[in-house]
Amino acid sequence: MRAAVEFQSPLGPLSLFEEAGALVSLDFGPLDRAAHKTDLLVEASVQLQQYFAGQRKVFTLPLRPQGTPFQKQVWQQLLLIPYGQTLSYGRQAAALGRPTAARAVGGANGKNPLPILIPCHRVIAADGSLGGYSSGLKTKEFLLSLEGCSWGPGF
């Protein structure tokens, strides 16, 4: 059974989804159905509120994103980018042993079903621009600013 909870964040409503004891999705926006809370969803909501309040830098939650083997490899590598730091798509690709796959890495980042928890917002373009973000560049800019990250020309 898939459980869900909605909570308010500085970015508006966020919806969290759990299956079999792990988080599988975080959506920007309200729930489109009745919520069924679990202890894990309550804890995830608390940890996200702490993150938005500047009190949490690392999440300690079971995550089980669904995707292709390549996507899962990309998302796993995102978890290694420390809070408050950024990495270019090219450097992320190189860290995965695929230095020519920056575009594919960007595509996988865009399909990340657990944004914020799996910090794809910390990956920016080589020229220091934000690149893309599935929930919009204003959201990405907010998250990077919250973490004290730098970006822009000369990055």
PDB file of C-alpha atoms in Angstrom:
ATOM      1  CA  MET A   1       0.000   0.000   0.000  1.00  0.00           C
ATOM      2  CA  ARG A   2       1.245   3.470  -0.819  1.00  0.00           C
ATOM      3  CA  ALA A   3       1.010   5.940   2.061  1.00  0.00           C
ATOM      4  CA  ALA A   4       1.174   9.693   1.588  1.00  0.00           C
ATOM      5  CA  VAL A   5       1.305  12.914   3.526  1.00  0.00           C
ATOM      6  CA  GLU A   6       1.191  16.578   2.558  1.00  0.00           C
ATOM      7  CA  PHE A   7       2.885  19.356   4.484  1.00  0.00           C
ATOM      8  CA  GLN A   8       3.557  23.048   4.023  1.00  0.00           C
ATOM      9  CA  SER A   9       7.050  24.266   3.203  1.00  0.00           C
ATOM     10  CA  PRO A  10       8.498  27.649   2.232  1.00  0.00           C
ATOM     11  CA  LEU A  11       8.078  26.413  -1.364  1.00  0.00           C
ATOM     12  CA  GLY A  12       4.385  25.633  -0.882  1.00  0.00           C
ATOM     13  CA  PRO A  13       2.805  22.249  -0.294  1.00  0.00           C
ATOM     14  CA  LEU A  14       4.991  19.154  -0.633  1.00  0.00           C
ATOM     15  CA  SER A  15       3.650  15.617  -0.901  1.00  0.00           C
ATOM     16  CA  LEU A  16       5.639  12.622   0.320  1.00  0.00           C
ATOM     17  CA  PHE A  17       4.943   9.018  -0.646  1.00  0.00           C
ATOM     18  CA  GLU A  18       6.042   5.814   1.065  1.00  0.00           C
ATOM     19  CA  GLU A  19       5.922   2.208  -0.029  1.00  0.00           C
ATOM     20  CA  ALA A  20       7.043  -0.796   2.029  1.00  0.00           C
ATOM     21  CA  GLY A  21       8.918   1.234   4.634  1.00  0.00           C
ATOM     22  CA  ALA A  22      10.862   3.583   2.319  1.00  0.00           C
ATOM     23  CA  LEU A  23      10.238   6.951   0.696  1.00  0.00           C
ATOM     24  CA  VAL A  24       9.630   6.643  -3.040  1.00  0.00           C
ATOM     25  CA  SER A  25       8.545  10.113  -4.131  1.00  0.00           C
ATOM     26  CA  LEU A  26       8.472  13.769  -3.107  1.00  0.00           C
ATOM     27  CA  ASP A  27       6.228  15.985  -5.228  1.00  0.00           C
ATOM     28  CA  PHE A  28       5.991  19.763  -5.254  1.00  0.00           C
ATOM     29  CA  GLY A  29       2.293  20.454  -4.822  1.00  0.00           C
ATOM     30  CA  PRO A  30      -0.690  19.253  -2.814  1.00  0.00           C
ATOM     31  CA  LEU A  31      -1.877  15.665  -2.560  1.00  0.00           C
ATOM     32  CA  ASP A  32      -4.493  14.723  -5.079  1.00  0.00           C
ATOM     33  CA  ARG A  33      -6.056  12.158  -2.736  1.00  0.00           C
ATOM     34  CA  ALA A  34      -6.676  11.492   0.934  1.00  0.00           C
ATOM     35  CA  ALA A  35      -3.524  11.178   3.041  1.00  0.00           C
ATOM     36  CA  HIS A  36      -2.539   8.090   5.000  1.00  0.00           C
ATOM     37  CA  LYS A  37       0.230   9.020   7.446  1.00  0.00           C
ATOM     38  CA  THR A  38       2.852   6.626   8.757  1.00  0.00           C
ATOM     39  CA  ASP A  39       5.598   7.111  11.313  1.00  0.00           C
ATOM     40  CA  LEU A  40       8.143   7.341   8.479  1.00  0.00           C
ATOM     41  CA  LEU A  41       6.160  10.043   6.678  1.00  0.00           C
ATOM     42  CA  VAL A  42       5.833  12.042   9.896  1.00  0.00           C
ATOM     43  CA  GLU A  43       9.604  11.723  10.507  1.00  0.00           C
ATOM     44  CA  ALA A  44      10.354  12.735   6.901  1.00  0.00           C
ATOM     45  CA  SER A  45       8.128  15.795   7.293  1.00  0.00           C
ATOM     46  CA  VAL A  46       9.946  16.742  10.499  1.00  0.00           C
ATOM     47  CA  GLN A  47      13.370  16.332   8.862  1.00  0.00           C
ATOM     48  CA  LEU A  48      12.318  18.428   5.866  1.00  0.00           C
ATOM     49  CA  GLN A  49      10.974  21.171   8.153  1.00  0.00           C
ATOM     50  CA  GLN A  50      14.310  21.108  10.002  1.00  0.00           C
ATOM     51  CA  TYR A  51      16.122  21.405   6.645  1.00  0.00           C
ATOM     52  CA  PHE A  52      14.030  24.428   5.644  1.00  0.00           C
ATOM     53  CA  ALA A  53      14.715  25.987   9.065  1.00  0.00           C
ATOM     54  CA  GLY A  54      18.482  25.580   8.536  1.00  0.00           C
ATOM     55  CA  GLN A  55      18.732  22.998  11.329  1.00  0.00           C
ATOM     56  CA  ARG A  56      19.410  19.854   9.252  1.00  0.00           C
ATOM     57  CA  LYS A  57      22.081  19.209   6.645  1.00  0.00           C
ATOM     58  CA  VAL A  58      21.789  15.428   6.248  1.00  0.00           C
ATOM     59  CA  PHE A  59      18.643  13.333   5.956  1.00  0.00           C
ATOM     60  CA  THR A  60      18.503   9.981   7.727  1.00  0.00           C
ATOM     61  CA  LEU A  61      15.591   8.352   5.963  1.00  0.00           C
ATOM     62  CA  PRO A  62      15.175   5.125   3.986  1.00  0.00           C
ATOM     63  CA  LEU A  63      14.906   6.004   0.291  1.00  0.00           C
ATOM     64  CA  ARG A  64      13.870   3.721  -2.561  1.00  0.00           C
ATOM     65  CA  PRO A  65      13.614   5.732  -5.780  1.00  0.00           C
ATOM     66  CA  GLN A  66      12.381   3.828  -8.819  1.00  0.00           C
ATOM     67  CA  GLY A  67      14.306   4.215 -12.066  1.00  0.00           C
ATOM     68  CA  THR A  68      16.671   2.609 -14.513  1.00  0.00           C
ATOM     69  CA  PRO A  69      20.012   1.242 -13.306  1.00  0.00           C
ATOM     70  CA  PHE A  70      21.762   4.313 -14.794  1.00  0.00           C
ATOM     71  CA  GLN A  71      19.335   6.713 -13.088  1.00  0.00           C
ATOM     72  CA  LYS A  72      19.831   4.960  -9.750  1.00  0.00           C
ATOM     73  CA  GLN A  73      23.607   5.217 -10.163  1.00  0.00           C
ATOM     74  CA  VAL A  74      23.301   8.957 -10.870  1.00  0.00           C
ATOM     75  CA  TRP A  75      20.973   9.497  -7.902  1.00  0.00           C
ATOM     76  CA  GLN A  76      23.248   7.527  -5.576  1.00  0.00           C
ATOM     77  CA  GLN A  77      26.140   9.778  -6.592  1.00  0.00           C
ATOM     78  CA  LEU A  78      24.039  12.873  -5.789  1.00  0.00           C
ATOM     79  CA  LEU A  79      23.930  11.756  -2.154  1.00  0.00           C
ATOM     80  CA  LEU A  80      27.710  12.276  -1.999  1.00  0.00           C
ATOM     81  CA  ILE A  81      27.495  16.019  -2.747  1.00  0.00           C
ATOM     82  CA  PRO A  82      27.764  17.730   0.650  1.00  0.00           C
ATOM     83  CA  TYR A  83      25.267  20.281   1.888  1.00  0.00           C
ATOM     84  CA  GLY A  84      26.241  23.770   0.748  1.00  0.00           C
ATOM     85  CA  GLN A  85      28.356  22.585  -2.189  1.00  0.00           C
ATOM     86  CA  THR A  86      27.685  22.322  -5.888  1.00  0.00           C
ATOM     87  CA  LEU A  87      29.024  20.176  -8.688  1.00  0.00           C
ATOM     88  CA  SER A  88      28.763  20.586 -12.456  1.00  0.00           C
ATOM     89  CA  TYR A  89      26.929  18.055 -14.604  1.00  0.00           C
ATOM     90  CA  GLY A  90      30.259  17.272 -16.302  1.00  0.00           C
ATOM     91  CA  ARG A  91      31.991  16.628 -13.002  1.00  0.00           C
ATOM     92  CA  GLN A  92      29.131  14.446 -11.864  1.00  0.00           C
ATOM     93  CA  ALA A  93      29.430  12.460 -15.104  1.00  0.00           C
ATOM     94  CA  ALA A  94      33.201  12.139 -14.608  1.00  0.00           C
ATOM     95  CA  ALA A  95      32.688  10.985 -11.012  1.00  0.00           C
ATOM     96  CA  LEU A  96      30.476   8.227 -12.410  1.00  0.00           C
ATOM     97  CA  GLY A  97      33.246   7.173 -14.794  1.00  0.00           C
ATOM     98  CA  ARG A  98      31.343   8.558 -17.796  1.00  0.00           C
ATOM     99  CA  PRO A  99      33.047  11.874 -18.591  1.00  0.00           C
ATOM    100  CA  THR A 100      31.127  12.378 -21.866  1.00  0.00           C
ATOM    101  CA  ALA A 101      27.698  11.713 -20.350  1.00  0.00           C
ATOM    102  CA  ALA A 102      26.921  15.126 -18.848  1.00  0.00           C
ATOM    103  CA  ARG A 103      23.702  15.453 -20.834  1.00  0.00           C
ATOM    104  CA  ALA A 104      22.531  11.952 -19.815  1.00  0.00           C
ATOM    105  CA  VAL A 105      23.382  12.754 -16.193  1.00  0.00           C
ATOM    106  CA  GLY A 106      21.321  15.931 -16.437  1.00  0.00           C
ATOM    107  CA  GLY A 107      18.421  13.923 -17.831  1.00  0.00           C
ATOM    108  CA  ALA A 108      18.652  11.419 -14.987  1.00  0.00           C
ATOM    109  CA  ASN A 109      18.804  14.248 -12.438  1.00  0.00           C
ATOM    110  CA  GLY A 110      15.630  15.665 -13.988  1.00  0.00           C
ATOM    111  CA  LYS A 111      13.827  12.379 -13.337  1.00  0.00           C
ATOM    112  CA  ASN A 112      14.848  12.233  -9.655  1.00  0.00           C
ATOM    113  CA  PRO A 113      11.660  11.221  -7.797  1.00  0.00           C
ATOM    114  CA  LEU A 114      12.983  12.424  -4.420  1.00  0.00           C
ATOM    115  CA  PRO A 115      14.212  15.999  -4.956  1.00  0.00           C
ATOM    116  CA  ILE A 116      15.702  17.739  -1.923  1.00  0.00           C
ATOM    117  CA  LEU A 117      16.192  14.365  -0.190  1.00  0.00           C
ATOM    118  CA  ILE A 118      18.374  13.282  -3.129  1.00  0.00           C
ATOM    119  CA  PRO A 119      19.940  16.709  -3.779  1.00  0.00           C
ATOM    120  CA  CYS A 120      19.864  17.125  -7.559  1.00  0.00           C
ATOM    121  CA  HIS A 121      19.536  20.875  -6.948  1.00  0.00           C
ATOM    122  CA  ARG A 122      23.263  20.889  -6.079  1.00  0.00           C
ATOM    123  CA  VAL A 123      24.243  20.163  -9.691  1.00  0.00           C
ATOM    124  CA  ILE A 124      24.739  23.199 -11.920  1.00  0.00           C
ATOM    125  CA  ALA A 125      26.102  23.923 -15.386  1.00  0.00           C
ATOM    126  CA  ALA A 126      29.859  24.142 -16.004  1.00  0.00           C
ATOM    127  CA  ASP A 127      29.588  27.890 -16.695  1.00  0.00           C
ATOM    128  CA  GLY A 128      28.096  28.459 -13.246  1.00  0.00           C
ATOM    129  CA  SER A 129      24.519  28.908 -14.452  1.00  0.00           C
ATOM    130  CA  LEU A 130      21.801  26.938 -12.734  1.00  0.00           C
ATOM    131  CA  GLY A 131      21.105  24.562 -15.608  1.00  0.00           C
ATOM    132  CA  GLY A 132      17.666  23.024 -15.183  1.00  0.00           C
ATOM    133  CA  TYR A 133      15.421  21.795 -12.404  1.00  0.00           C
ATOM    134  CA  SER A 134      12.259  19.759 -12.715  1.00  0.00           C
ATOM    135  CA  SER A 135      10.414  22.035 -10.276  1.00  0.00           C
ATOM    136  CA  GLY A 136      11.654  25.276 -11.827  1.00  0.00           C
ATOM    137  CA  LEU A 137      14.730  27.433 -11.516  1.00  0.00           C
ATOM    138  CA  LYS A 138      13.223  29.625  -8.768  1.00  0.00           C
ATOM    139  CA  THR A 139      12.921  26.507  -6.604  1.00  0.00           C
ATOM    140  CA  LYS A 140      16.498  25.467  -7.389  1.00  0.00           C
ATOM    141  CA  GLU A 141      17.746  28.969  -6.617  1.00  0.00           C
ATOM    142  CA  PHE A 142      15.841  28.958  -3.305  1.00  0.00           C
ATOM    143  CA  LEU A 143      17.341  25.603  -2.261  1.00  0.00           C
ATOM    144  CA  LEU A 144      20.887  26.622  -3.219  1.00  0.00           C
ATOM    145  CA  SER A 145      20.513  29.936  -1.386  1.00  0.00           C
ATOM    146  CA  LEU A 146      19.147  28.142   1.681  1.00  0.00           C
ATOM    147  CA  GLU A 147      22.311  26.028   1.721  1.00  0.00           C
ATOM    148  CA  GLY A 148      24.609  29.026   1.135  1.00  0.00           C
ATOM    149  CA  CYS A 149      25.796  27.764  -2.262  1.00  0.00           C
ATOM    150  CA  SER A 150      27.481  29.928  -4.874  1.00  0.00           C
ATOM    151  CA  TRP A 151      26.869  29.842  -8.587  1.00  0.00           C
ATOM    152  CA  GLY A 152      27.151  32.150 -11.556  1.00  0.00           C
ATOM    153  CA  PRO A 153      29.950  33.247 -13.868  1.00  0.00           C
ATOM    154  CA  GLY A 154      33.344  32.368 -12.511  1.00  0.00           C
ATOM    155  CA  PHE A 155      32.022  29.418 -10.511  1.00  0.00           C
TER     156      PHE A 155
END
